Amino acid sequence: MPTELLFREDAYLRFARACVTAVGERGIELDATIFYPLGGGQPGDSGALIRANGERIVIADTRKGATMDSVLHVPAASMPVPEIGETLDLEVDWSRRYALMRLHTALHVMSCVVVAPVTGGNIVPDKARLDFDIDMSLLDAAKIESGTNELISRGVETETVWITDAELDARPELVKTMSVQPPRGAGRVRLLRIPGIDLQPCGGTHVRNIAEIGGVRVLRIRNEGRRNRRVEIALAS
Ligand SMILES: [Zn+2]
């Protein structure tokens, strides 16, 4: 059963109320959620589902379900099991999610400083990386750091735009990430636009204004293979 993905319209929702639609071995499904499921290099959210009696069902992870737009809230070990139809208060682990949003948006900005095909990427709460198909000699940590921070300091508002599958097919240059093709089949694809900086398909959660990133530090640049030159960053503060 599809879940209404509230984080898509507003990534800043920390609390919501929803009804249980299914409970299975892999997790709890709700009619709506603020929990982002693992995807596109961004980890699934953690947090809690709170029952009317105050009991907390700690959620350790969030994954995509078997069908499009279904979301599985994965409880930590030995948590109480809710009933189908039960109303729960949702609470996302906000400090973790906000760090992921800032780092995620920072990767969009950095992908415009390092101009090369992206072959991989990953985000964890304290650091993030992109892999590029580029010659090592072209990667200079100081330049990447200052270039990214200069763009961040422009303080541009981010925008979500939707285009049809056909429009995306006609503009293949929008897809920088060779390893992750945007999901097709829903008829439309979600893009993140950072005006004057970046435009690419992305279903993740982003900050409203890139100034919220603050700034980044390049932690290291490593050779992970012929087509994977890895640039790892952290938030400056
Ligand atoms: Zn994104």
PDB file of C-alpha atoms and ligand atoms in Angstrom:
ATOM      1  CA  MET A   1       0.000   0.000   0.000  1.00  0.00           C
ATOM      2  CA  PRO A   2       1.451   3.408  -0.928  1.00  0.00           C
ATOM      3  CA  THR A   3       2.485   5.760   1.837  1.00  0.00           C
ATOM      4  CA  GLU A   4       2.000   9.510   1.483  1.00  0.00           C
ATOM      5  CA  LEU A   5       5.572  10.825   1.425  1.00  0.00           C
ATOM      6  CA  LEU A   6       5.249  13.992   3.508  1.00  0.00           C
ATOM      7  CA  PHE A   7       9.026  14.652   3.436  1.00  0.00           C
ATOM      8  CA  ARG A   8       8.831  15.195  -0.313  1.00  0.00           C
ATOM      9  CA  GLU A   9       6.759  18.347   0.075  1.00  0.00           C
ATOM     10  CA  ASP A  10       8.355  19.456   3.326  1.00  0.00           C
ATOM     11  CA  ALA A  11      11.678  17.981   4.420  1.00  0.00           C
ATOM     12  CA  TYR A  12      11.469  19.971   7.678  1.00  0.00           C
ATOM     13  CA  LEU A  13       8.568  18.018   9.204  1.00  0.00           C
ATOM     14  CA  ARG A  14       9.823  16.581  12.489  1.00  0.00           C
ATOM     15  CA  PHE A  15       6.452  15.381  13.777  1.00  0.00           C
ATOM     16  CA  ALA A  16       3.318  13.965  12.152  1.00  0.00           C
ATOM     17  CA  ARG A  17       0.418  11.649  12.921  1.00  0.00           C
ATOM     18  CA  ALA A  18      -0.399   8.580  10.813  1.00  0.00           C
ATOM     19  CA  CYS A  19      -2.301   5.303  10.806  1.00  0.00           C
ATOM     20  CA  VAL A  20      -0.780   1.838  10.669  1.00  0.00           C
ATOM     21  CA  THR A  21      -1.693   0.105   7.398  1.00  0.00           C
ATOM     22  CA  ALA A  22       0.437  -3.038   7.680  1.00  0.00           C
ATOM     23  CA  VAL A  23       2.767  -4.758  10.131  1.00  0.00           C
ATOM     24  CA  GLY A  24       5.179  -7.338   8.796  1.00  0.00           C
ATOM     25  CA  GLU A  25       8.519  -8.974   9.527  1.00  0.00           C
ATOM     26  CA  ARG A  26      10.341  -6.265   7.606  1.00  0.00           C
ATOM     27  CA  GLY A  27       8.649  -3.347   9.294  1.00  0.00           C
ATOM     28  CA  ILE A  28       5.619  -1.157   9.948  1.00  0.00           C
ATOM     29  CA  GLU A  29       3.742   0.594   7.115  1.00  0.00           C
ATOM     30  CA  LEU A  30       1.796   3.804   7.631  1.00  0.00           C
ATOM     31  CA  ASP A  31      -0.660   5.786   5.504  1.00  0.00           C
ATOM     32  CA  ALA A  32       1.751   8.768   5.623  1.00  0.00           C
ATOM     33  CA  THR A  33       5.313   9.320   6.784  1.00  0.00           C
ATOM     34  CA  ILE A  34       8.012  11.885   7.501  1.00  0.00           C
ATOM     35  CA  PHE A  35      10.656   9.109   7.572  1.00  0.00           C
ATOM     36  CA  TYR A  36      12.922   9.070   4.498  1.00  0.00           C
ATOM     37  CA  PRO A  37      13.662   5.526   3.284  1.00  0.00           C
ATOM     38  CA  LEU A  38      17.229   4.562   2.300  1.00  0.00           C
ATOM     39  CA  GLY A  39      17.888   5.579  -1.286  1.00  0.00           C
ATOM     40  CA  GLY A  40      20.076   7.674  -3.564  1.00  0.00           C
ATOM     41  CA  GLY A  41      23.012   7.416  -1.172  1.00  0.00           C
ATOM     42  CA  GLN A  42      21.030   8.895   1.734  1.00  0.00           C
ATOM     43  CA  PRO A  43      20.445   6.571   4.708  1.00  0.00           C
ATOM     44  CA  GLY A  44      16.997   5.792   6.050  1.00  0.00           C
ATOM     45  CA  ASP A  45      15.727   7.854   8.986  1.00  0.00           C
ATOM     46  CA  SER A  46      15.568   6.751  12.579  1.00  0.00           C
ATOM     47  CA  GLY A  47      13.236   8.042  15.278  1.00  0.00           C
ATOM     48  CA  ALA A  48      10.146   6.803  17.090  1.00  0.00           C
ATOM     49  CA  LEU A  49       6.471   5.972  16.606  1.00  0.00           C
ATOM     50  CA  ILE A  50       4.546   6.883  19.748  1.00  0.00           C
ATOM     51  CA  ARG A  51       1.335   5.110  20.758  1.00  0.00           C
ATOM     52  CA  ALA A  52      -1.642   6.798  22.404  1.00  0.00           C
ATOM     53  CA  ASN A  53      -0.558   5.353  25.788  1.00  0.00           C
ATOM     54  CA  GLY A  54       2.885   6.974  25.411  1.00  0.00           C
ATOM     55  CA  GLU A  55       4.707   3.766  24.550  1.00  0.00           C
ATOM     56  CA  ARG A  56       7.583   4.438  22.143  1.00  0.00           C
ATOM     57  CA  ILE A  57       8.343   2.140  19.234  1.00  0.00           C
ATOM     58  CA  VAL A  58      11.946   3.050  18.448  1.00  0.00           C
ATOM     59  CA  ILE A  59      12.605   3.017  14.699  1.00  0.00           C
ATOM     60  CA  ALA A  60      16.155   2.012  13.837  1.00  0.00           C
ATOM     61  CA  ASP A  61      15.966   2.360  10.053  1.00  0.00           C
ATOM     62  CA  THR A  62      13.606   3.123   7.188  1.00  0.00           C
ATOM     63  CA  ARG A  63      13.521   1.214   3.907  1.00  0.00           C
ATOM     64  CA  LYS A  64      11.528   1.211   0.712  1.00  0.00           C
ATOM     65  CA  GLY A  65       8.778  -1.394   0.592  1.00  0.00           C
ATOM     66  CA  ALA A  66       7.888  -3.822  -2.158  1.00  0.00           C
ATOM     67  CA  THR A  67       5.795  -1.355  -4.165  1.00  0.00           C
ATOM     68  CA  MET A  68       6.403   2.189  -5.350  1.00  0.00           C
ATOM     69  CA  ASP A  69       5.939   4.725  -2.539  1.00  0.00           C
ATOM     70  CA  SER A  70       5.597   2.083   0.157  1.00  0.00           C
ATOM     71  CA  VAL A  71       7.822   2.670   3.177  1.00  0.00           C
ATOM     72  CA  LEU A  72       8.889   0.226   5.876  1.00  0.00           C
ATOM     73  CA  HIS A  73       9.635   1.618   9.344  1.00  0.00           C
ATOM     74  CA  VAL A  74      12.052  -0.902  10.843  1.00  0.00           C
ATOM     75  CA  PRO A  75      11.724  -1.174  14.650  1.00  0.00           C
ATOM     76  CA  ALA A  76      14.699  -1.701  16.935  1.00  0.00           C
ATOM     77  CA  ALA A  77      14.855  -5.081  18.702  1.00  0.00           C
ATOM     78  CA  SER A  78      12.105  -6.024  21.214  1.00  0.00           C
ATOM     79  CA  MET A  79       9.776  -3.129  20.437  1.00  0.00           C
ATOM     80  CA  PRO A  80       5.996  -3.335  20.980  1.00  0.00           C
ATOM     81  CA  VAL A  81       4.004  -4.212  17.848  1.00  0.00           C
ATOM     82  CA  PRO A  82       1.243  -1.764  16.872  1.00  0.00           C
ATOM     83  CA  GLU A  83      -2.196  -2.794  15.593  1.00  0.00           C
ATOM     84  CA  ILE A  84      -3.387  -2.194  12.056  1.00  0.00           C
ATOM     85  CA  GLY A  85      -5.555   0.933  12.089  1.00  0.00           C
ATOM     86  CA  GLU A  86      -3.804   2.314  15.194  1.00  0.00           C
ATOM     87  CA  THR A  87      -2.936   6.018  15.153  1.00  0.00           C
ATOM     88  CA  LEU A  88       0.693   6.831  15.993  1.00  0.00           C
ATOM     89  CA  ASP A  89       2.650  10.033  16.509  1.00  0.00           C
ATOM     90  CA  LEU A  90       5.750  10.093  14.351  1.00  0.00           C
ATOM     91  CA  GLU A  91       8.953  11.690  15.548  1.00  0.00           C
ATOM     92  CA  VAL A  92      12.023  11.723  13.345  1.00  0.00           C
ATOM     93  CA  ASP A  93      15.563  11.892  14.817  1.00  0.00           C
ATOM     94  CA  TRP A  94      15.946  15.461  13.670  1.00  0.00           C
ATOM     95  CA  SER A  95      19.577  16.242  14.499  1.00  0.00           C
ATOM     96  CA  ARG A  96      20.656  13.203  12.485  1.00  0.00           C
ATOM     97  CA  ARG A  97      18.304  13.956   9.576  1.00  0.00           C
ATOM     98  CA  TYR A  98      19.240  17.653   9.431  1.00  0.00           C
ATOM     99  CA  ALA A  99      22.939  16.745   9.267  1.00  0.00           C
ATOM    100  CA  LEU A 100      22.098  14.352   6.408  1.00  0.00           C
ATOM    101  CA  MET A 101      20.125  17.109   4.620  1.00  0.00           C
ATOM    102  CA  ARG A 102      23.009  19.583   4.927  1.00  0.00           C
ATOM    103  CA  LEU A 103      25.569  17.029   3.723  1.00  0.00           C
ATOM    104  CA  HIS A 104      23.303  15.823   0.930  1.00  0.00           C
ATOM    105  CA  THR A 105      22.804  19.355  -0.367  1.00  0.00           C
ATOM    106  CA  ALA A 106      26.553  19.968  -0.016  1.00  0.00           C
ATOM    107  CA  LEU A 107      27.195  17.053  -2.385  1.00  0.00           C
ATOM    108  CA  HIS A 108      24.965  18.717  -4.995  1.00  0.00           C
ATOM    109  CA  VAL A 109      27.063  21.864  -4.696  1.00  0.00           C
ATOM    110  CA  MET A 110      30.380  19.989  -4.766  1.00  0.00           C
ATOM    111  CA  SER A 111      29.313  18.082  -7.885  1.00  0.00           C
ATOM    112  CA  CYS A 112      29.356  21.454  -9.653  1.00  0.00           C
ATOM    113  CA  VAL A 113      32.896  22.252  -8.504  1.00  0.00           C
ATOM    114  CA  VAL A 114      34.353  18.917  -9.606  1.00  0.00           C
ATOM    115  CA  VAL A 115      33.203  18.697 -13.212  1.00  0.00           C
ATOM    116  CA  ALA A 116      33.299  14.984 -13.994  1.00  0.00           C
ATOM    117  CA  PRO A 117      30.879  12.049 -14.186  1.00  0.00           C
ATOM    118  CA  VAL A 118      29.788  10.875 -10.731  1.00  0.00           C
ATOM    119  CA  THR A 119      30.290   7.125 -10.338  1.00  0.00           C
ATOM    120  CA  GLY A 120      29.114   6.729  -6.745  1.00  0.00           C
ATOM    121  CA  GLY A 121      28.220   8.466  -3.541  1.00  0.00           C
ATOM    122  CA  ASN A 122      27.208   7.957   0.043  1.00  0.00           C
ATOM    123  CA  ILE A 123      26.126  10.000   3.046  1.00  0.00           C
ATOM    124  CA  VAL A 124      26.364   9.198   6.753  1.00  0.00           C
ATOM    125  CA  PRO A 125      25.525  11.679   9.526  1.00  0.00           C
ATOM    126  CA  ASP A 126      29.109  12.917   9.973  1.00  0.00           C
ATOM    127  CA  LYS A 127      30.514  12.777   6.432  1.00  0.00           C
ATOM    128  CA  ALA A 128      29.650  12.291   2.784  1.00  0.00           C
ATOM    129  CA  ARG A 129      31.452  11.337  -0.386  1.00  0.00           C
ATOM    130  CA  LEU A 130      31.200  11.389  -4.126  1.00  0.00           C
ATOM    131  CA  ASP A 131      33.244   9.239  -6.490  1.00  0.00           C
ATOM    132  CA  PHE A 132      34.266  10.752  -9.802  1.00  0.00           C
ATOM    133  CA  ASP A 133      35.566   9.381 -13.058  1.00  0.00           C
ATOM    134  CA  ILE A 134      38.467  11.837 -13.261  1.00  0.00           C
ATOM    135  CA  ASP A 135      42.266  11.961 -13.285  1.00  0.00           C
ATOM    136  CA  MET A 136      43.671  12.181  -9.731  1.00  0.00           C
ATOM    137  CA  SER A 137      45.898  15.092 -10.748  1.00  0.00           C
ATOM    138  CA  LEU A 138      42.781  17.215 -11.355  1.00  0.00           C
ATOM    139  CA  LEU A 139      41.540  16.847  -7.775  1.00  0.00           C
ATOM    140  CA  ASP A 140      42.898  19.488  -5.423  1.00  0.00           C
ATOM    141  CA  ALA A 141      41.415  19.377  -1.916  1.00  0.00           C
ATOM    142  CA  ALA A 142      41.988  23.059  -1.185  1.00  0.00           C
ATOM    143  CA  LYS A 143      40.411  24.133  -4.473  1.00  0.00           C
ATOM    144  CA  ILE A 144      37.396  21.837  -4.057  1.00  0.00           C
ATOM    145  CA  GLU A 145      36.875  23.118  -0.521  1.00  0.00           C
ATOM    146  CA  SER A 146      37.163  26.807  -1.387  1.00  0.00           C
ATOM    147  CA  GLY A 147      35.104  26.418  -4.579  1.00  0.00           C
ATOM    148  CA  THR A 148      32.305  24.614  -2.752  1.00  0.00           C
ATOM    149  CA  ASN A 149      32.299  27.097   0.123  1.00  0.00           C
ATOM    150  CA  GLU A 150      32.231  30.015  -2.274  1.00  0.00           C
ATOM    151  CA  LEU A 151      29.058  28.632  -3.899  1.00  0.00           C
ATOM    152  CA  ILE A 152      27.513  27.899  -0.473  1.00  0.00           C
ATOM    153  CA  SER A 153      28.132  31.512   0.543  1.00  0.00           C
ATOM    154  CA  ARG A 154      25.813  32.668  -2.268  1.00  0.00           C
ATOM    155  CA  GLY A 155      22.928  31.612  -0.005  1.00  0.00           C
ATOM    156  CA  VAL A 156      20.671  30.415  -2.809  1.00  0.00           C
ATOM    157  CA  GLU A 157      17.188  28.954  -2.130  1.00  0.00           C
ATOM    158  CA  THR A 158      16.746  25.389  -3.422  1.00  0.00           C
ATOM    159  CA  GLU A 159      13.708  24.403  -5.492  1.00  0.00           C
ATOM    160  CA  THR A 160      11.969  21.147  -6.289  1.00  0.00           C
ATOM    161  CA  VAL A 161      10.773  20.774  -9.867  1.00  0.00           C
ATOM    162  CA  TRP A 162       9.066  17.883 -11.598  1.00  0.00           C
ATOM    163  CA  ILE A 163       9.510  16.860 -15.220  1.00  0.00           C
ATOM    164  CA  THR A 164       8.054  14.023 -17.238  1.00  0.00           C
ATOM    165  CA  ASP A 165      10.023  10.876 -18.066  1.00  0.00           C
ATOM    166  CA  ALA A 166       9.986  11.997 -21.713  1.00  0.00           C
ATOM    167  CA  GLU A 167      11.455  15.416 -20.850  1.00  0.00           C
ATOM    168  CA  LEU A 168      14.228  13.734 -18.890  1.00  0.00           C
ATOM    169  CA  ASP A 169      14.933  11.347 -21.778  1.00  0.00           C
ATOM    170  CA  ALA A 170      15.332  14.396 -24.006  1.00  0.00           C
ATOM    171  CA  ARG A 171      17.873  15.951 -21.603  1.00  0.00           C
ATOM    172  CA  PRO A 172      20.283  13.134 -20.671  1.00  0.00           C
ATOM    173  CA  GLU A 173      22.885  15.729 -19.599  1.00  0.00           C
ATOM    174  CA  LEU A 174      20.850  16.250 -16.414  1.00  0.00           C
ATOM    175  CA  VAL A 175      21.882  12.838 -15.115  1.00  0.00           C
ATOM    176  CA  LYS A 176      25.383  13.191 -13.700  1.00  0.00           C
ATOM    177  CA  THR A 177      25.252  10.089 -11.574  1.00  0.00           C
ATOM    178  CA  MET A 178      26.207   7.179 -13.786  1.00  0.00           C
ATOM    179  CA  SER A 179      25.615   4.562 -11.125  1.00  0.00           C
ATOM    180  CA  VAL A 180      22.157   5.723 -10.042  1.00  0.00           C
ATOM    181  CA  GLN A 181      19.575   6.349 -12.727  1.00  0.00           C
ATOM    182  CA  PRO A 182      16.515   8.264 -11.554  1.00  0.00           C
ATOM    183  CA  PRO A 183      13.435   6.086 -11.017  1.00  0.00           C
ATOM    184  CA  ARG A 184      11.252   5.808 -14.132  1.00  0.00           C
ATOM    185  CA  GLY A 185       7.785   4.507 -14.571  1.00  0.00           C
ATOM    186  CA  ALA A 186       5.877   6.927 -12.331  1.00  0.00           C
ATOM    187  CA  GLY A 187       5.529   9.260 -15.332  1.00  0.00           C
ATOM    188  CA  ARG A 188       7.409  12.079 -13.673  1.00  0.00           C
ATOM    189  CA  VAL A 189      10.807  12.613 -12.119  1.00  0.00           C
ATOM    190  CA  ARG A 190      11.705  14.947  -9.265  1.00  0.00           C
ATOM    191  CA  LEU A 191      14.611  17.329  -9.733  1.00  0.00           C
ATOM    192  CA  LEU A 192      16.489  19.494  -7.288  1.00  0.00           C
ATOM    193  CA  ARG A 193      17.364  22.914  -8.646  1.00  0.00           C
ATOM    194  CA  ILE A 194      19.905  25.159  -6.990  1.00  0.00           C
ATOM    195  CA  PRO A 195      19.465  28.197  -9.233  1.00  0.00           C
ATOM    196  CA  GLY A 196      22.650  29.123 -11.042  1.00  0.00           C
ATOM    197  CA  ILE A 197      24.492  26.124  -9.601  1.00  0.00           C
ATOM    198  CA  ASP A 198      22.915  22.715 -10.089  1.00  0.00           C
ATOM    199  CA  LEU A 199      19.934  20.901 -11.588  1.00  0.00           C
ATOM    200  CA  GLN A 200      19.643  17.131 -11.342  1.00  0.00           C
ATOM    201  CA  PRO A 201      17.163  14.351 -10.607  1.00  0.00           C
ATOM    202  CA  CYS A 202      17.032  13.617  -6.900  1.00  0.00           C
ATOM    203  CA  GLY A 203      14.454  12.155  -4.529  1.00  0.00           C
ATOM    204  CA  GLY A 204      16.367  12.975  -1.333  1.00  0.00           C
ATOM    205  CA  THR A 205      15.854  15.614   1.346  1.00  0.00           C
ATOM    206  CA  HIS A 206      17.580  18.981   0.992  1.00  0.00           C
ATOM    207  CA  VAL A 207      17.943  22.210   2.941  1.00  0.00           C
ATOM    208  CA  ARG A 208      15.805  25.189   1.835  1.00  0.00           C
ATOM    209  CA  ASN A 209      18.744  27.515   1.445  1.00  0.00           C
ATOM    210  CA  ILE A 210      22.289  26.338   0.765  1.00  0.00           C
ATOM    211  CA  ALA A 211      23.516  28.828   3.397  1.00  0.00           C
ATOM    212  CA  GLU A 212      22.226  26.287   5.961  1.00  0.00           C
ATOM    213  CA  ILE A 213      25.104  23.996   4.956  1.00  0.00           C
ATOM    214  CA  GLY A 214      27.396  26.553   6.596  1.00  0.00           C
ATOM    215  CA  GLY A 215      30.519  25.286   4.895  1.00  0.00           C
ATOM    216  CA  VAL A 216      32.415  22.084   4.215  1.00  0.00           C
ATOM    217  CA  ARG A 217      35.861  20.639   4.805  1.00  0.00           C
ATOM    218  CA  VAL A 218      37.447  18.149   2.423  1.00  0.00           C
ATOM    219  CA  LEU A 219      38.507  15.250   4.655  1.00  0.00           C
ATOM    220  CA  ARG A 220      40.432  13.320   2.030  1.00  0.00           C
ATOM    221  CA  ILE A 221      40.752  12.371  -1.590  1.00  0.00           C
ATOM    222  CA  ARG A 222      41.491   8.753  -2.343  1.00  0.00           C
ATOM    223  CA  ASN A 223      41.984   6.582  -5.375  1.00  0.00           C
ATOM    224  CA  GLU A 224      39.386   3.812  -5.155  1.00  0.00           C
ATOM    225  CA  GLY A 225      39.904   2.508  -8.673  1.00  0.00           C
ATOM    226  CA  ARG A 226      40.234   3.721 -12.236  1.00  0.00           C
ATOM    227  CA  ARG A 227      36.790   5.337 -12.337  1.00  0.00           C
ATOM    228  CA  ASN A 228      36.374   6.019  -8.620  1.00  0.00           C
ATOM    229  CA  ARG A 229      38.330   8.958  -7.312  1.00  0.00           C
ATOM    230  CA  ARG A 230      36.699   9.552  -3.968  1.00  0.00           C
ATOM    231  CA  VAL A 231      36.247  12.995  -2.435  1.00  0.00           C
ATOM    232  CA  GLU A 232      35.077  12.858   1.175  1.00  0.00           C
ATOM    233  CA  ILE A 233      33.681  15.916   2.958  1.00  0.00           C
ATOM    234  CA  ALA A 234      32.338  16.895   6.369  1.00  0.00           C
ATOM    235  CA  LEU A 235      30.418  19.934   7.560  1.00  0.00           C
ATOM    236  CA  ALA A 236      32.771  22.712   8.658  1.00  0.00           C
ATOM    237  CA  SER A 237      30.776  23.194  11.858  1.00  0.00           C
TER     238      SER A 237
HETATM  239 ZN    ZN B   1      19.634  15.421  -3.673  1.00  0.00          ZN
END
